[in-house]
Tab-separated table of C-alpha atoms in Angstrom:
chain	number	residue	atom	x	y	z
Y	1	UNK	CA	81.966	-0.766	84.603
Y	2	UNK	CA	83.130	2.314	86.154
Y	3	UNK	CA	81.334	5.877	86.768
Y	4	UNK	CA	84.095	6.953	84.504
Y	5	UNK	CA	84.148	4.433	82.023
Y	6	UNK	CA	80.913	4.374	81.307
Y	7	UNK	CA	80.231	8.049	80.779
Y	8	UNK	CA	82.888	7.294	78.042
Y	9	UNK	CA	80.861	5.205	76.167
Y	10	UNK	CA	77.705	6.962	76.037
Y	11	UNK	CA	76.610	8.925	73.591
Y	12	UNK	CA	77.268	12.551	75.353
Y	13	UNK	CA	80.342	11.975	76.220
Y	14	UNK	CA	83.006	15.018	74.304
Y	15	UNK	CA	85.056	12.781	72.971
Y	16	UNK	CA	82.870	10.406	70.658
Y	17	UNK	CA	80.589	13.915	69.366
Y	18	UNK	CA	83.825	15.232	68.389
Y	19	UNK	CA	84.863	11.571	67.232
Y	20	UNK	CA	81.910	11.578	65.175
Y	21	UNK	CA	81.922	15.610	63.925
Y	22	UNK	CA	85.527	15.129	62.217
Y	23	UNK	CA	84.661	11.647	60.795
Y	24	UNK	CA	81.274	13.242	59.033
Y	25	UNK	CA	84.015	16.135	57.647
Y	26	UNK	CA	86.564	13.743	56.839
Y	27	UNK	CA	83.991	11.147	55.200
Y	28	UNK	CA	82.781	14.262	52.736
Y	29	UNK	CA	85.927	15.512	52.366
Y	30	UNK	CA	86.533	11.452	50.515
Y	31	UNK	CA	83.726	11.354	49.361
Y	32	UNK	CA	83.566	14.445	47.300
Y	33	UNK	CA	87.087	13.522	45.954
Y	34	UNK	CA	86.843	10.357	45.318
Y	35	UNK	CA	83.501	11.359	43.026
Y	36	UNK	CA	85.271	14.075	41.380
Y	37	UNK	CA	88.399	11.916	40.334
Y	38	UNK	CA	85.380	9.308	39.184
Y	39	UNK	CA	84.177	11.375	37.093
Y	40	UNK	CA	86.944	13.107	35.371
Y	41	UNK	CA	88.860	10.003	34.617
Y	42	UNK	CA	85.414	8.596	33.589
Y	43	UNK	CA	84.897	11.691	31.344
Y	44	UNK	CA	89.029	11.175	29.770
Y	45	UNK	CA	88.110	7.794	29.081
Y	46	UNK	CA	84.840	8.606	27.088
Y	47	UNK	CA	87.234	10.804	24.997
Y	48	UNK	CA	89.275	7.941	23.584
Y	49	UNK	CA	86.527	6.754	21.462
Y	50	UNK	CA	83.880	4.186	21.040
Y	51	UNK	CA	86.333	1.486	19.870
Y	52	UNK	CA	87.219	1.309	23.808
Y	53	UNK	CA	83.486	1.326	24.530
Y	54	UNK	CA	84.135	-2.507	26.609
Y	55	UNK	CA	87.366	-1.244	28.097
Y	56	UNK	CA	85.670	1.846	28.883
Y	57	UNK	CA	82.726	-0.117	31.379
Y	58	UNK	CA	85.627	-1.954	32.743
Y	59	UNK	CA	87.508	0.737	33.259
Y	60	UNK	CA	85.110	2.649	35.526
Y	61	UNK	CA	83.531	-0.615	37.386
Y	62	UNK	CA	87.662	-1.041	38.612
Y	63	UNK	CA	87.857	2.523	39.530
Y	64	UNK	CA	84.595	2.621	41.270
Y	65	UNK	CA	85.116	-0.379	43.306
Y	66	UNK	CA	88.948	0.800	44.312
Y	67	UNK	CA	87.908	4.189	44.604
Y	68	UNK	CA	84.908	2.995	47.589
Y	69	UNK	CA	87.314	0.482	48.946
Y	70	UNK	CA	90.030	3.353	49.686
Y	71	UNK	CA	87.573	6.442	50.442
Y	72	UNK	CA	86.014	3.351	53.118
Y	73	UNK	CA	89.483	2.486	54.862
Y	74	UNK	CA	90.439	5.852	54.525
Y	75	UNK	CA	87.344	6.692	56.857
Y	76	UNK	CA	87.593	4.009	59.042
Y	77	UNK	CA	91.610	4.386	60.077
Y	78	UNK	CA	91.283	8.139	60.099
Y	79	UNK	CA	88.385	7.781	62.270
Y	80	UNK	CA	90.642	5.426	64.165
Y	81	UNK	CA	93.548	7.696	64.334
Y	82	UNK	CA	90.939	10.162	65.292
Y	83	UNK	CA	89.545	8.530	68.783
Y	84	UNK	CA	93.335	7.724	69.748
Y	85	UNK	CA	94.261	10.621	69.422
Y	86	UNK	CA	91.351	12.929	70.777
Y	87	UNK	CA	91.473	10.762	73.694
Y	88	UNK	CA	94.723	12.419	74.736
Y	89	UNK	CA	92.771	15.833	74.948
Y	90	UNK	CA	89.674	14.534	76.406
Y	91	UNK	CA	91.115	12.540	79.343
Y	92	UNK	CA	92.510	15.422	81.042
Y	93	UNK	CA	89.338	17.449	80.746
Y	94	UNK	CA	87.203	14.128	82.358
Y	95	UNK	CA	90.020	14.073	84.901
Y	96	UNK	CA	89.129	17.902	85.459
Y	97	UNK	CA	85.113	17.208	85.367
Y	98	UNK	CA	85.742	14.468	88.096
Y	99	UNK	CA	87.797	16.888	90.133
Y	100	UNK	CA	85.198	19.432	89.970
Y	101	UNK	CA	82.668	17.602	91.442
Y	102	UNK	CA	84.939	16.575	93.979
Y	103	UNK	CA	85.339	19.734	94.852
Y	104	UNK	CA	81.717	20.452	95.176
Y	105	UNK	CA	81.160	18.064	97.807
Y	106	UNK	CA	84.233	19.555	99.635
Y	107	UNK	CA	86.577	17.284	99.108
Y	108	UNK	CA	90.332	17.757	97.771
Y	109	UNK	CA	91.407	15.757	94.641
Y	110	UNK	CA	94.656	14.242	93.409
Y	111	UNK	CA	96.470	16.636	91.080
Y	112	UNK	CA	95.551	15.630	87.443
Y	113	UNK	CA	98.318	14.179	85.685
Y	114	UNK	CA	99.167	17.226	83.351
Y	115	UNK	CA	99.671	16.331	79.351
Y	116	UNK	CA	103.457	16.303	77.910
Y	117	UNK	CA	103.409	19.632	76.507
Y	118	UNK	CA	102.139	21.956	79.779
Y	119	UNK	CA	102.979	24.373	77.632
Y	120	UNK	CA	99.793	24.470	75.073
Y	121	UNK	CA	96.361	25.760	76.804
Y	122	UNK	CA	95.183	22.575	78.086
Y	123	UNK	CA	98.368	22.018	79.772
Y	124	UNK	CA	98.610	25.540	81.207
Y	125	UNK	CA	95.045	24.987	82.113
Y	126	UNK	CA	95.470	21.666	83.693
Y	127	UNK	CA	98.708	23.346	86.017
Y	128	UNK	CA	96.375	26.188	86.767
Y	129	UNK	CA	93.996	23.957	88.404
Y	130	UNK	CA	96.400	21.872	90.170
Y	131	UNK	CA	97.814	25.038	91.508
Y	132	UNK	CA	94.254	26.379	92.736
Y	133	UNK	CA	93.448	22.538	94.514
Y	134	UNK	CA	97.193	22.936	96.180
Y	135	UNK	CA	96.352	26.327	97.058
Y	136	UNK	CA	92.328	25.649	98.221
Y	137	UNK	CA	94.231	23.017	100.993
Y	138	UNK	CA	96.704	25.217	101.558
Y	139	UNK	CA	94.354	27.587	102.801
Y	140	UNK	CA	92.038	24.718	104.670
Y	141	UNK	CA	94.835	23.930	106.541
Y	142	UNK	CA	95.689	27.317	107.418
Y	143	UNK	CA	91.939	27.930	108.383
Y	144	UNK	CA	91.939	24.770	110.662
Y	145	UNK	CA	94.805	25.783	112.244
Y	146	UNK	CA	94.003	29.315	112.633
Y	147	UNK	CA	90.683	28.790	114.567
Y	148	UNK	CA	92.642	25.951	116.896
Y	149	UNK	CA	95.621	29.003	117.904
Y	150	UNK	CA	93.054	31.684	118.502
Y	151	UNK	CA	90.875	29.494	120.592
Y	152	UNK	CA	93.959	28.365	122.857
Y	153	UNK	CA	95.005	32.182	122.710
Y	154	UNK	CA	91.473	33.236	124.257
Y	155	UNK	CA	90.924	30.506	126.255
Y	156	UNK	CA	93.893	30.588	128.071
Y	157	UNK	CA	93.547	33.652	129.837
Y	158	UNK	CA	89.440	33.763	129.763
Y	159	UNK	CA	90.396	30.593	131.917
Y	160	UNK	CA	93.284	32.453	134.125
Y	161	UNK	CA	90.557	35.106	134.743
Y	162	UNK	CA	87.787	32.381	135.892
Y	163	UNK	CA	90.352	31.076	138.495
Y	164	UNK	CA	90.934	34.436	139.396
Y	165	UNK	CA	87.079	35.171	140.126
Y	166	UNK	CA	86.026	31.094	141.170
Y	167	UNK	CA	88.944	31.350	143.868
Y	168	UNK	CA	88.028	34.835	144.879
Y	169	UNK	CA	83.902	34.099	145.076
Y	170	UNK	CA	85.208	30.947	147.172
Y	171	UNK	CA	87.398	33.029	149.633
Y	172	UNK	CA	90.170	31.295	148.554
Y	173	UNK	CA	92.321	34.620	147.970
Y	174	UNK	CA	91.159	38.037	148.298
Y	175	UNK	CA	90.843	41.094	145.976
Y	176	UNK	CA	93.718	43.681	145.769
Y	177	UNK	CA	95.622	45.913	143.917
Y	178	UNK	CA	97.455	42.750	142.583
Y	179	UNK	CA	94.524	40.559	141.688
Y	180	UNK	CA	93.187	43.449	139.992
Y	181	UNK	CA	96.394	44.009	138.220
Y	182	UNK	CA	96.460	40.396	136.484
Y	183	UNK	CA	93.094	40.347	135.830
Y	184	UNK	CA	93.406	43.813	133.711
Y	185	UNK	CA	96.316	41.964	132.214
Y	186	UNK	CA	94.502	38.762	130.980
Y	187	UNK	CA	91.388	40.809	130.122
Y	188	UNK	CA	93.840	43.015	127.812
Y	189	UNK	CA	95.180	39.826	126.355
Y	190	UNK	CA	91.950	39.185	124.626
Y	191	UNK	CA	91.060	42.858	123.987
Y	192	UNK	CA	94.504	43.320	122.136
Y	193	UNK	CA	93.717	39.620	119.821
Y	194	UNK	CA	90.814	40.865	119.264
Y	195	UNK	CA	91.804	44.138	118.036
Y	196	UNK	CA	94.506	42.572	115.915
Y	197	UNK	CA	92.104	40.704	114.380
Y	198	UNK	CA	89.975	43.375	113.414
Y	199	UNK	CA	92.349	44.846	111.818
Y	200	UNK	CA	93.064	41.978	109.890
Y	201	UNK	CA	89.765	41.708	108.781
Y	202	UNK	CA	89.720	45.233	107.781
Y	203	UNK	CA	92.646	44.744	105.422
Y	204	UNK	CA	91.289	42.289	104.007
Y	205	UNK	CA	88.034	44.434	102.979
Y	206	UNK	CA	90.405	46.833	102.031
Y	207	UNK	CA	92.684	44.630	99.975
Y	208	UNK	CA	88.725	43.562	98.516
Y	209	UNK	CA	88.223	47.341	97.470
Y	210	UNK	CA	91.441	47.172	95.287
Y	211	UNK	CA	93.534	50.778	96.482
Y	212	UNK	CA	95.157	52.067	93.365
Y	213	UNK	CA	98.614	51.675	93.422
Y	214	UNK	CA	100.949	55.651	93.872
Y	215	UNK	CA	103.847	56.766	93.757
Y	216	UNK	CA	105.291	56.712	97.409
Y	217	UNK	CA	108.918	58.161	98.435
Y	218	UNK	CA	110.563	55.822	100.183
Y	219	UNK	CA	112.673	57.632	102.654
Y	220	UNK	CA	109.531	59.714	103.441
Y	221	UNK	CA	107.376	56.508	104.698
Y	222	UNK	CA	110.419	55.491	106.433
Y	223	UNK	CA	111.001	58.620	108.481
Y	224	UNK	CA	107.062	58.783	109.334
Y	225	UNK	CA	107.566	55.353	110.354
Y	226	UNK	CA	110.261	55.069	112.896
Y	227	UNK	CA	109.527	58.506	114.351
Y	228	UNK	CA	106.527	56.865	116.131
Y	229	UNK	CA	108.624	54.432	118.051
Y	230	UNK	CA	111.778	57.527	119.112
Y	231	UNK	CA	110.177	57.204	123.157
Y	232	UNK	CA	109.638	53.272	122.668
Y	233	UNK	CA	113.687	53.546	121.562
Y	234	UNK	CA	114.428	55.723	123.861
Y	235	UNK	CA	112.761	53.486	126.602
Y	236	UNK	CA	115.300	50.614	126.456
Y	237	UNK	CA	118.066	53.174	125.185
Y	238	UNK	CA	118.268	51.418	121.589
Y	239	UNK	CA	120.201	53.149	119.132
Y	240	UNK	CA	118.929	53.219	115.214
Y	241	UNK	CA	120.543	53.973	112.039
Y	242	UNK	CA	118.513	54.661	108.709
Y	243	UNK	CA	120.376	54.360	105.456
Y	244	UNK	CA	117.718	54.657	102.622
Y	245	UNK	CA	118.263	54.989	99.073
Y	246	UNK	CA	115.962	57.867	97.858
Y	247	UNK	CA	113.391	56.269	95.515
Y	248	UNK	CA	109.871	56.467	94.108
Y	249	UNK	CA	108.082	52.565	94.115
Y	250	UNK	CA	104.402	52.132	92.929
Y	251	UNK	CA	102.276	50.953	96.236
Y	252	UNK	CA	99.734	51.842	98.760
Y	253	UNK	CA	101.274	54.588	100.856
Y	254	UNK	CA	100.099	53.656	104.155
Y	255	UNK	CA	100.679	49.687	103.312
Y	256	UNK	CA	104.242	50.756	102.845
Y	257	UNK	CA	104.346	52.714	106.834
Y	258	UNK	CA	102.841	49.886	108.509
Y	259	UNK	CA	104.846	47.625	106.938
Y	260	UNK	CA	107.491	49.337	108.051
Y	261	UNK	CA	105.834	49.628	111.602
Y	262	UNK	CA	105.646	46.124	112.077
Y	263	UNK	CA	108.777	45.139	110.947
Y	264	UNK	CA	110.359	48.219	113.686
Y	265	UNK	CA	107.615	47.100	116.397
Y	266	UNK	CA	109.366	43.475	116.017
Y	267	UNK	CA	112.953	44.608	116.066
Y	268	UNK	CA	112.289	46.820	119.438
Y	269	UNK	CA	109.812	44.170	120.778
Y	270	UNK	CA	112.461	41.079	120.684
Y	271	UNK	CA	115.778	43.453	121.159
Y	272	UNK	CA	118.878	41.264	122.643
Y	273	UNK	CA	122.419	41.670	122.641
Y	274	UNK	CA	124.333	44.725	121.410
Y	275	UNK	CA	124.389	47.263	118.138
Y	276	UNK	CA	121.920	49.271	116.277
Y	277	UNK	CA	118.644	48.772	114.555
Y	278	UNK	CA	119.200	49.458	110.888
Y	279	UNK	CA	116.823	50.194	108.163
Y	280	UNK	CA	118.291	50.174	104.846
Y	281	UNK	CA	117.087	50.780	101.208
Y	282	UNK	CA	118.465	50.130	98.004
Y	283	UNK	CA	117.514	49.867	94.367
Y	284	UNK	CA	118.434	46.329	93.031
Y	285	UNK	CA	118.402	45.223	89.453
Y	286	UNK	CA	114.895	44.362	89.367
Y	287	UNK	CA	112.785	45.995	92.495
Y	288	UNK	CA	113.685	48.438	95.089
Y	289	UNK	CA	114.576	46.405	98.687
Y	290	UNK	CA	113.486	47.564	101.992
Y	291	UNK	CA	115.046	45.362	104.881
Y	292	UNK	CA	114.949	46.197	109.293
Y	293	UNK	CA	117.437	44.514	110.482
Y	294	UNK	CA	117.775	44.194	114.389
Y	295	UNK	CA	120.346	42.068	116.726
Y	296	UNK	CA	118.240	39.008	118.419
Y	297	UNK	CA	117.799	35.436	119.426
Y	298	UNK	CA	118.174	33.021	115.996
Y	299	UNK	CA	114.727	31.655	114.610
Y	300	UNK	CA	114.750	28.208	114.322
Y	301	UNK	CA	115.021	26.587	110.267
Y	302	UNK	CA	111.759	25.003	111.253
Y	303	UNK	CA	109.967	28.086	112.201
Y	304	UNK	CA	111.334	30.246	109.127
Y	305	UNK	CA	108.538	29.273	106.845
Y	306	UNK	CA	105.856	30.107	109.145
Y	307	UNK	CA	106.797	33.782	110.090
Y	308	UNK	CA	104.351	35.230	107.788
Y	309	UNK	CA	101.329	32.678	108.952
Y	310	UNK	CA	98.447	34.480	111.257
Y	311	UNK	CA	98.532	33.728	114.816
Y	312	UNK	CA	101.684	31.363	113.951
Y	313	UNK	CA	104.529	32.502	117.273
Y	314	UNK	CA	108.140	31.128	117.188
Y	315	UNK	CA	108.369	31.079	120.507
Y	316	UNK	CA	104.574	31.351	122.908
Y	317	UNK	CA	106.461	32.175	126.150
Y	318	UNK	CA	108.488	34.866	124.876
Y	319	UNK	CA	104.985	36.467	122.851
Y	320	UNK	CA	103.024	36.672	126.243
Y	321	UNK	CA	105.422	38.449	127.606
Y	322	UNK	CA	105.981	41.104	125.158
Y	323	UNK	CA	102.695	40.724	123.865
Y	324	UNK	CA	103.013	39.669	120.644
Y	325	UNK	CA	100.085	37.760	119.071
Y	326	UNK	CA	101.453	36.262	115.647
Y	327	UNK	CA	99.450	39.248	113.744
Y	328	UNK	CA	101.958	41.625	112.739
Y	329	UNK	CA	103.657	40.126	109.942
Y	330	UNK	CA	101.063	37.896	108.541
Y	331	UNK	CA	99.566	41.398	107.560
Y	332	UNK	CA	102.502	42.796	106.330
Y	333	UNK	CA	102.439	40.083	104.060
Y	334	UNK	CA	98.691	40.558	102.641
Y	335	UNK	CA	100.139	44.101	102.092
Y	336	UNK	CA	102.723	43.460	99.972
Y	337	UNK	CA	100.649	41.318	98.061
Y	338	UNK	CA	98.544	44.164	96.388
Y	339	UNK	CA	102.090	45.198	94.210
Y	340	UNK	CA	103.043	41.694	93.690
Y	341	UNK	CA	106.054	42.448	95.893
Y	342	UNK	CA	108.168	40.052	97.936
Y	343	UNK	CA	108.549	39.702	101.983
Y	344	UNK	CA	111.035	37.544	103.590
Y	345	UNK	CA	113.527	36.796	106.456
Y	346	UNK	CA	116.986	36.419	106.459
Y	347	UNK	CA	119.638	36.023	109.281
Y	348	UNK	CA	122.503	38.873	108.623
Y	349	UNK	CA	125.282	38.487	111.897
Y	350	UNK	CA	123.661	38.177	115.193
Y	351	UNK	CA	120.932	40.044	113.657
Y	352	UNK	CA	117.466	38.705	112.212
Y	353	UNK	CA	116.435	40.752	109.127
Y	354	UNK	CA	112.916	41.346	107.643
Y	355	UNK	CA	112.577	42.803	104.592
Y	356	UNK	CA	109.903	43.645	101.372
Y	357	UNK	CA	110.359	44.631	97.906
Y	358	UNK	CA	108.980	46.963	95.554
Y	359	UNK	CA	109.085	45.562	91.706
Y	360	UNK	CA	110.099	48.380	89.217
Y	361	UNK	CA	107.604	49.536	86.832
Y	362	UNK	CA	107.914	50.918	83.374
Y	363	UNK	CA	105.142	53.143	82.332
């Protein structure tokens, strides 16, 4: 007999206490009927005299015996009906023990097959918890995958710079102004992951410490924004235009500039072809969209869903030599999070657009 199957029959098990609970109610609930309609025909009986004094015995040794004989099957196929259907509700709360314990030993369960109507509470609580397993992996695999990319990111140019040094100690090249040079490079490599990712896990203290949520003028983050990259513009003679809807949104102020930041620090970064980089606002029907659009090479379909991933790079070759580490967006995205706003791609033209949105609020 199964684990399962035999915590089912024993006598802790939900289902057979509340089996027995509503059959104890039910069997009083008979009971006390059954004795009060004994009793009160009984009593009418009586009334018709003592000429029907025989009739009378027989009347109420009849009514007894159907009276048990009903109240008994009455109890039995309600208690029936009772265990068929309270199995229905307790199944998916064993399925739900089970998966808890699975989960306490670290291991991922099957999603529990959710009742008919999701909509009632143990349906909306058995989605919930599928949701939260799918999510738990979700976040496993990201974890796995995160520590594999940033050990290839730091061991690749840890190991550049031991070749540097083993073939230098070894006399196998000498030091100048060009060794130097690429050995400043790779160590800067690692100082600027490393940075990165101290700033990721400062967000995500600060996302911890719950910011309240302001009122934030749009066009005024914006212009604070871009005016930090007018010499980085400038540099590769990129024009910009900025056509912002004036607007108020509830969010973190400086969430709303770096978002900004990172989204203009891509554009610039991976710059090809010809035109403007645009930044445009407008107040749609439901939130307030905020989109940098910029011309450059197409991202592939297959890449598109990973954009917002940490240390996740569409294309390695062209990262290390612009420097990007696969940071940027990932925490624009834990931004947005904190106003329940949305952040996406989308390829406008020859030009790949980023944007985030700002849901309204009615106070």
């Amino acid at each position: 007999m199964s684990r399962k199957r035999a915590y089912f029959f024993s006598s802790r098990s939900f289902l057979w206490k509340l089996t027995f609970v509503n059959i104890a109610v039910m069997a009083l609930a008979l009971a006390v009927s059954s004795y009060t309609i004994y009793n009160t025909a009984c009593m009418l009986v009586e009334h018709m005299g003592p000429s029907y004094k025989y009739h009378n015995e027989f009347f109420n040794a009849t009514l007894f015996r159907y009276l048990f004989i009903i109240t008994t099957g009455g109890i039995l196929v309600s208690g029936l009906l009772q265990v068929l259907f309270t199995r229905r509700v307790v199944n998916p709360l064993n399925d739900l023990l089970e998966s808890t314990k699975l989960l306490q030993k670290g291991m991922y369960p099957e999603p529990i097959r959710a009742p008919k109507n999701k909509k009632d509470e143990l349906g909306q609580l058995i989605t919930q918890f599928n949701e939260l397993i799918h999510q738990l992996e979700s976040n496993a695999t990201e974890r796995k995958k995160l520590i594999s990319d940033l050990s290839h990111e730091i061991r690749t140019p840890l190991t550049n710079v031991s070749g540097y040094l083993k073939a230098m100690e070894s006399g196998v090249i000498e030091g100048s102004p060009e060794v130097y040079r690429s050995l400043l490079n790779e160590t800067g490599r690692v100082t600027a992951m490393i940075e990165q990712l101290d700033h990721l896990a400062a967000l995500d203290n600060q996302l911890d410490e719950d910011e309240p949520l302001v009122p934030v003028k749009v066009e005024e983050a914006v212009h604070r924004s871009q005016a930090a990259f007018r010499a980085k513009r400038e540099e590769k003679q990129i024009e910009m235009e900025v056509d912002v809807e004036r607007a108020v949104v509830k969010a973190v102020e400086k969430y709303v500039e770096q978002i900004v930041a990172n989204f203009l620090d891509n554009a610039i970064r991976y710059y090809e072809g010809n035109g403007p980089i645009t930044i445009r606002g407008e107040q749609q029907s439901d939130a307030y969209r905020l989109e940098v659009c910029g011309p450059s090479q197409t991202i592939r379909e297959e890449d598109v869903p990973h954009l917002f991933d940490r240390l996740y790079r569409v294309d390695p070759s062209r990262s290390d030599a612009t420097g990007g580490r696969g940071l940027g967006l990932a925490i624009a995205k834990e931004m947005t999070t904190r106003w329940e706003g949305d952040i996406g791609y989308e390829r406008k033209g020859d030009d790949n657009c980023f944007y985030v949105t700002f849901p309204n609020r009615h106070e």
